[in-house]
Coordinates of N, CA and C in Angstrom, one line a residue:
M57 N -42.0 -7.1 -16.8 CA -41.4 -8.1 -15.9 C -41.5 -7.6 -14.5
E58 N -41.0 -6.4 -14.3 CA -41.0 -5.9 -12.9 C -42.4 -5.6 -12.4
D59 N -43.3 -5.2 -13.2 CA -44.7 -5.1 -12.8 C -45.3 -6.4 -12.4
S60 N -45.0 -7.5 -13.1 CA -45.6 -8.7 -12.7 C -45.0 -9.2 -11.3
Q61 N -43.7 -8.9 -11.1 CA -43.1 -9.2 -9.8 C -43.7 -8.4 -8.7
N62 N -44.0 -7.1 -8.9 CA -44.6 -6.2 -7.9 C -46.0 -6.7 -7.6
S63 N -46.8 -7.1 -8.6 CA -48.1 -7.6 -8.3 C -48.1 -8.9 -7.6
L64 N -47.1 -9.7 -7.9 CA -47.0 -11.0 -7.2 C -46.7 -10.8 -5.8
L65 N -45.8 -9.9 -5.5 CA -45.5 -9.6 -4.1 C -46.6 -9.0 -3.3
S66 N -47.4 -8.1 -4.0 CA -48.5 -7.5 -3.3 C -49.6 -8.5 -3.1
D67 N -49.8 -9.4 -4.0 CA -50.7 -10.5 -3.9 C -50.4 -11.4 -2.7
M68 N -49.1 -11.6 -2.4 CA -48.7 -12.4 -1.3 C -48.9 -11.7 0.0
D69 N -49.0 -10.4 0.0 CA -49.2 -9.6 1.2 C -48.2 -10.0 2.3
L70 N -46.9 -9.8 2.0 CA -45.9 -10.2 2.9 C -45.9 -9.4 4.2
K71 N -45.7 -10.1 5.3 CA -45.7 -9.5 6.6 C -44.3 -9.8 7.2
V72 N -43.9 -9.0 8.1 CA -42.6 -9.2 8.8 C -43.0 -9.7 10.2
D73 N -42.5 -10.9 10.5 CA -42.8 -11.5 11.8 C -41.8 -11.0 12.9
D74 N -42.0 -11.4 14.1 CA -41.1 -10.9 15.2 C -39.6 -11.3 15.1
P75 N -39.3 -12.6 14.7 CA -37.9 -12.8 14.5 C -37.2 -12.0 13.4
A76 N -38.0 -11.8 12.3 CA -37.4 -10.9 11.2 C -37.3 -9.5 11.7
K77 N -38.2 -9.0 12.5 CA -38.1 -7.6 13.0 C -36.9 -7.5 13.9
R78 N -36.6 -8.5 14.8 CA -35.4 -8.5 15.6 C -34.2 -8.4 14.7
D79 N -34.2 -9.3 13.7 CA -33.0 -9.4 12.8 C -32.8 -8.0 12.1
L80 N -33.9 -7.5 11.6 CA -33.8 -6.2 10.9 C -33.4 -5.1 11.9
S81 N -33.9 -5.1 13.1 CA -33.5 -4.1 14.1 C -32.0 -4.3 14.4
D82 N -31.5 -5.5 14.6 CA -30.1 -5.7 14.8 C -29.2 -5.2 13.6
A83 N -29.7 -5.5 12.4 CA -29.0 -5.0 11.2 C -28.9 -3.5 11.2
A84 N -30.0 -2.9 11.6 CA -30.1 -1.4 11.7 C -29.1 -0.9 12.7
K85 N -29.0 -1.5 13.9 CA -28.1 -1.1 14.9 C -26.7 -1.2 14.4
W86 N -26.3 -2.3 13.9 CA -24.9 -2.6 13.4 C -24.6 -1.7 12.3
S87 N -25.5 -1.4 11.4 CA -25.2 -0.6 10.2 C -25.0 0.9 10.7
K88 N -25.7 1.3 11.8 CA -25.5 2.6 12.3 C -24.1 2.7 13.0
I89 N -23.7 1.7 13.7 CA -22.4 1.7 14.3 C -21.3 1.8 13.3
I90 N -21.5 0.9 12.3 CA -20.4 0.9 11.2 C -20.4 2.2 10.5
S91 N -21.5 2.8 10.2 CA -21.5 4.0 9.4 C -20.9 5.2 10.2
I92 N -21.2 5.2 11.5 CA -20.6 6.2 12.4 C -19.1 6.1 12.5
I93 N -18.7 4.9 12.7 CA -17.2 4.6 12.7 C -16.6 5.1 11.4
M94 N -17.2 4.8 10.3 CA -16.6 5.2 9.0 C -16.6 6.7 8.8
F95 N -17.7 7.4 9.3 CA -17.7 8.9 9.3 C -16.6 9.4 10.1
V96 N -16.3 8.9 11.3 CA -15.2 9.3 12.2 C -13.9 9.1 11.5
F97 N -13.7 7.9 10.8 CA -12.5 7.7 10.1 C -12.3 8.6 8.9
A98 N -13.4 8.9 8.2 CA -13.3 9.9 7.1 C -12.9 11.3 7.6
G99 N -13.4 11.7 8.8 CA -13.0 13.0 9.4 C -11.5 12.9 9.8
I100 N -11.1 11.8 10.3 CA -9.7 11.7 10.7 C -8.8 11.8 9.5
I101 N -9.2 11.1 8.4 CA -8.4 11.1 7.2 C -8.4 12.5 6.6
L102 N -9.5 13.2 6.7 CA -9.5 14.6 6.2 C -8.6 15.5 7.0
L103 N -8.7 15.4 8.3 CA -7.8 16.2 9.2 C -6.3 15.9 8.9
M104 N -6.0 14.6 8.8 CA -4.6 14.2 8.5 C -4.2 14.7 7.1
G105 N -5.1 14.7 6.2 CA -4.9 15.3 4.8 C -4.6 16.8 4.9
I106 N -5.3 17.5 5.7 CA -5.1 18.9 5.8 C -3.8 19.2 6.5
A107 N -3.5 18.5 7.6 CA -2.3 18.7 8.4 C -1.1 18.3 7.7
G108 N -1.1 17.2 7.0 CA 0.1 16.7 6.5 C 0.3 16.6 5.0
S109 N -0.6 17.3 4.3 CA -0.5 17.3 2.8 C 0.8 17.8 2.2
S110 N 1.3 18.8 2.8 CA 2.6 19.4 2.2 C 3.8 18.5 2.6
Q111 N 3.8 18.0 3.9 CA 4.8 17.0 4.3 C 4.8 15.8 3.5
L112 N 3.6 15.2 3.3 CA 3.4 14.0 2.6 C 3.8 14.1 1.1
S113 N 3.4 15.2 0.5 CA 3.7 15.4 -0.9 C 5.2 15.5 -1.1
G114 N 5.9 16.1 -0.2 CA 7.4 16.2 -0.3 C 8.0 14.8 -0.2
S115 N 7.5 14.0 0.7 CA 8.1 12.6 0.8 C 7.7 11.8 -0.4
V116 N 6.5 12.0 -0.9 CA 6.1 11.2 -2.1 C 6.9 11.7 -3.3
F117 N 7.2 13.0 -3.4 CA 8.0 13.5 -4.5 C 9.4 12.9 -4.5
R118 N 10.0 12.8 -3.3 CA 11.3 12.3 -3.2 C 11.4 10.8 -3.5
S119 N 10.3 10.1 -3.2 CA 10.3 8.6 -3.4 C 10.0 8.3 -4.9
L120 N 9.2 9.2 -5.5 CA 8.8 8.9 -6.9 C 9.9 9.4 -7.9
G121 N 10.6 10.4 -7.5 CA 11.6 11.0 -8.4 C 11.1 12.1 -9.2
K122 N 12.0 12.6 -10.1 CA 11.7 13.8 -10.9 C 10.7 13.6 -12.0
E123 N 10.5 12.4 -12.4 CA 9.5 12.2 -13.5 C 8.1 12.5 -13.2
Y124 N 7.8 12.6 -11.9 CA 6.4 13.0 -11.5 C 6.4 14.4 -10.8
G125 N 7.5 15.2 -11.1 CA 7.6 16.4 -10.5 C 6.5 17.4 -10.8
D126 N 6.0 17.4 -12.0 CA 4.9 18.3 -12.4 C 3.7 18.2 -11.6
I127 N 3.4 16.9 -11.2 CA 2.2 16.6 -10.4 C 2.3 17.4 -9.0
F128 N 3.4 17.4 -8.4 CA 3.6 17.9 -7.1 C 4.1 19.4 -7.1
R129 N 4.0 20.1 -8.2 CA 4.5 21.4 -8.3 C 3.8 22.4 -7.4
Y130 N 2.6 22.1 -7.1 CA 1.8 23.0 -6.3 C 1.8 22.5 -4.8
G131 N 2.8 21.9 -4.4 CA 2.9 21.5 -3.0 C 2.0 20.3 -2.7
G132 N 1.2 20.5 -1.6 CA 0.3 19.4 -1.2 C -1.1 19.6 -1.8
T133 N -1.3 20.5 -2.7 CA -2.6 20.8 -3.2 C -3.3 19.6 -3.8
W134 N -2.5 18.9 -4.7 CA -3.0 17.8 -5.5 C -3.3 16.6 -4.5
L135 N -2.4 16.4 -3.6 CA -2.6 15.4 -2.6 C -3.8 15.6 -1.8
F136 N -4.0 16.9 -1.4 CA -5.2 17.2 -0.6 C -6.5 17.0 -1.4
V137 N -6.4 17.3 -2.6 CA -7.6 17.1 -3.5 C -8.0 15.7 -3.6
I138 N -6.9 14.8 -3.7 CA -7.2 13.4 -3.8 C -7.7 12.9 -2.5
V139 N -7.2 13.3 -1.4 CA -7.7 12.9 -0.1 C -9.1 13.4 0.1
F140 N -9.4 14.6 -0.3 CA -10.7 15.1 -0.2 C -11.7 14.3 -1.0
I141 N -11.4 13.9 -2.2 CA -12.3 13.1 -3.0 C -12.5 11.7 -2.3
V142 N -11.5 11.2 -1.8 CA -11.7 9.9 -1.1 C -12.6 10.0 0.1
V143 N -12.4 11.1 0.9 CA -13.3 11.3 2.0 C -14.7 11.5 1.6
V144 N -14.9 12.3 0.5 CA -16.3 12.5 0.1 C -17.0 11.2 -0.4
V145 N -16.2 10.4 -1.1 CA -16.7 9.1 -1.5 C -17.1 8.2 -0.3
I146 N -16.2 8.2 0.7 CA -16.5 7.4 1.9 C -17.8 7.9 2.6
A147 N -17.9 9.2 2.7 CA -19.0 9.8 3.4 C -20.3 9.6 2.7
V148 N -20.3 9.8 1.4 CA -21.5 9.5 0.6 C -21.9 8.1 0.6
L149 N -21.0 7.2 0.5 CA -21.3 5.8 0.6 C -21.9 5.3 1.9
Y150 N -21.3 5.8 3.0 CA -21.8 5.4 4.3 C -23.0 6.2 4.7
Y151 N -23.3 7.3 4.0 CA -24.5 8.0 4.3 C -25.7 7.1 3.9
F152 N -25.6 6.3 2.9 CA -26.7 5.4 2.5 C -26.9 4.3 3.6
L153 N -25.8 3.8 4.1 CA -25.9 2.8 5.2 C -26.5 3.4 6.4
F154 N -26.1 4.6 6.8 CA -26.7 5.3 7.9 C -28.2 5.6 7.7
S155 N -28.5 6.0 6.5 CA -29.9 6.3 6.1 C -30.8 5.0 6.2
F156 N -30.2 3.9 5.8 CA -30.9 2.6 6.0 C -31.2 2.4 7.4
S157 N -30.2 2.6 8.3 CA -30.4 2.3 9.7 C -31.5 3.2 10.3
A158 N -31.5 4.5 10.0 CA -32.5 5.4 10.6 C -33.9 5.1 10.0
K159 N -34.0 4.8 8.7 CA -35.3 4.6 8.1 C -35.8 3.2 8.6
M160 N -34.9 2.2 8.7 CA -35.4 0.9 9.2 C -35.9 1.0 10.6
K161 N -35.2 1.7 11.5 CA -35.6 1.8 12.9 C -37.0 2.5 12.9
T162 N -37.1 3.5 12.2 CA -38.4 4.2 12.1 C -39.5 3.3 11.6
A163 N -39.2 2.6 10.5 CA -40.2 1.7 9.9 C -40.6 0.6 10.8
L164 N -39.7 0.1 11.6 CA -40.1 -1.0 12.5 C -40.9 -0.5 13.7
L165 N -40.6 0.7 14.2 CA -41.3 1.3 15.3 C -42.8 1.7 14.9
T166 N -42.9 2.3 13.7 CA -44.2 2.8 13.3 C -44.9 1.8 12.4
E167 N -44.2 0.7 12.0 CA -44.8 -0.2 11.0 C -45.3 0.5 9.7
D168 N -44.5 1.4 9.3 CA -44.7 2.1 8.1 C -44.1 1.4 6.9
R169 N -44.9 1.0 5.9 CA -44.4 0.2 4.8 C -43.6 1.1 3.9
A170 N -43.9 2.3 3.7 CA -43.2 3.2 2.8 C -41.8 3.5 3.4
Q171 N -41.6 3.7 4.7 CA -40.3 3.8 5.3 C -39.5 2.5 5.2
F172 N -40.2 1.4 5.3 CA -39.5 0.1 5.2 C -39.0 -0.1 3.8
N173 N -39.8 0.2 2.8 CA -39.3 0.1 1.4 C -38.2 1.1 1.1
E174 N -38.3 2.3 1.7 CA -37.2 3.3 1.5 C -35.9 2.8 2.1
A175 N -36.0 2.2 3.3 CA -34.8 1.7 4.0 C -34.1 0.6 3.2
L176 N -34.9 -0.3 2.6 CA -34.4 -1.3 1.8 C -33.7 -0.8 0.5
K177 N -34.3 0.3 0.0 CA -33.8 1.0 -1.2 C -32.4 1.6 -0.9
M178 N -32.3 2.2 0.3 CA -31.0 2.8 0.7 C -29.9 1.7 0.9
L179 N -30.3 0.5 1.4 CA -29.4 -0.6 1.6 C -29.0 -1.1 0.2
K180 N -29.9 -1.2 -0.7 CA -29.6 -1.6 -2.1 C -28.6 -0.7 -2.8
V181 N -28.8 0.6 -2.6 CA -27.9 1.6 -3.2 C -26.5 1.4 -2.6
F182 N -26.4 1.2 -1.3 CA -25.2 1.0 -0.6 C -24.4 -0.2 -1.2
F183 N -25.2 -1.3 -1.3 CA -24.5 -2.5 -1.8 C -24.1 -2.4 -3.3
I184 N -24.9 -1.7 -4.1 CA -24.5 -1.5 -5.5 C -23.2 -0.7 -5.6
A185 N -23.2 0.4 -4.8 CA -22.0 1.3 -4.8 C -20.8 0.6 -4.3
T186 N -20.9 -0.2 -3.2 CA -19.7 -0.9 -2.7 C -19.3 -1.9 -3.7
T187 N -20.2 -2.6 -4.4 CA -19.8 -3.6 -5.4 C -19.1 -2.9 -6.6
V188 N -19.6 -1.8 -7.0 CA -18.9 -1.1 -8.1 C -17.5 -0.7 -7.7
L189 N -17.4 -0.1 -6.5 CA -16.0 0.2 -6.1 C -15.1 -1.0 -5.9
A190 N -15.6 -2.1 -5.4 CA -14.8 -3.3 -5.3 C -14.4 -3.8 -6.6
I191 N -15.3 -3.8 -7.6 CA -14.9 -4.3 -9.0 C -13.9 -3.3 -9.6
L192 N -14.0 -2.0 -9.4 CA -13.0 -1.1 -9.9 C -11.7 -1.3 -9.3
S193 N -11.7 -1.5 -8.0 CA -10.4 -1.8 -7.3 C -9.8 -3.1 -7.7
L194 N -10.6 -4.1 -7.9 CA -10.1 -5.4 -8.4 C -9.5 -5.2 -9.8
L195 N -10.2 -4.5 -10.7 CA -9.7 -4.3 -12.0 C -8.4 -3.5 -12.0
M196 N -8.3 -2.5 -11.2 CA -7.0 -1.7 -11.1 C -5.9 -2.6 -10.6
N197 N -6.1 -3.5 -9.6 CA -5.1 -4.4 -9.1 C -4.7 -5.4 -10.2
I198 N -5.6 -5.9 -11.0 CA -5.3 -6.8 -12.0 C -4.4 -6.1 -13.1
M199 N -4.8 -4.8 -13.4 CA -4.0 -4.1 -14.4 C -2.6 -3.8 -13.9
N200 N -2.4 -3.6 -12.6 CA -1.1 -3.4 -12.0 C -0.3 -4.7 -12.0
L201 N -0.9 -5.8 -12.1 CA -0.2 -7.1 -12.2 C 0.5 -7.2 -13.5
F202 N -0.1 -6.7 -14.6 CA 0.5 -6.9 -15.9 C 1.2 -5.7 -16.4
K203 N 1.6 -4.8 -15.5 CA 2.4 -3.6 -15.9 C 3.8 -4.0 -16.2

């Protein structure tokens, strides 16, 4: 099935015209801005996690009570690990968007079909990953409704 689609697309000999190039260039610029902003926010979250993990774990412990005391036995270590995992997920996710931006800019300047295809592949991975995370988040929220 996929081979027939690939041959059909190559038979069509698709070309990118000037309005499409401008739109793709704009998309690359905006995706670069968004990914850089998210990298900065991930860094800020990590710094706040490092600086405030022990303070925050103490306040979380007081608000949750003694039934979750074993989780916070090691001070802010568990909280820092959770913050670190969140930061890594954000950084990896937005790396794909940043990579799309860089590869698309190069592909449009050099008119390199391989770079163009690679850029679209990075964008596809970004959208798949964000969709999976959104679905997981939605399912967790639905589960919390019926608790």
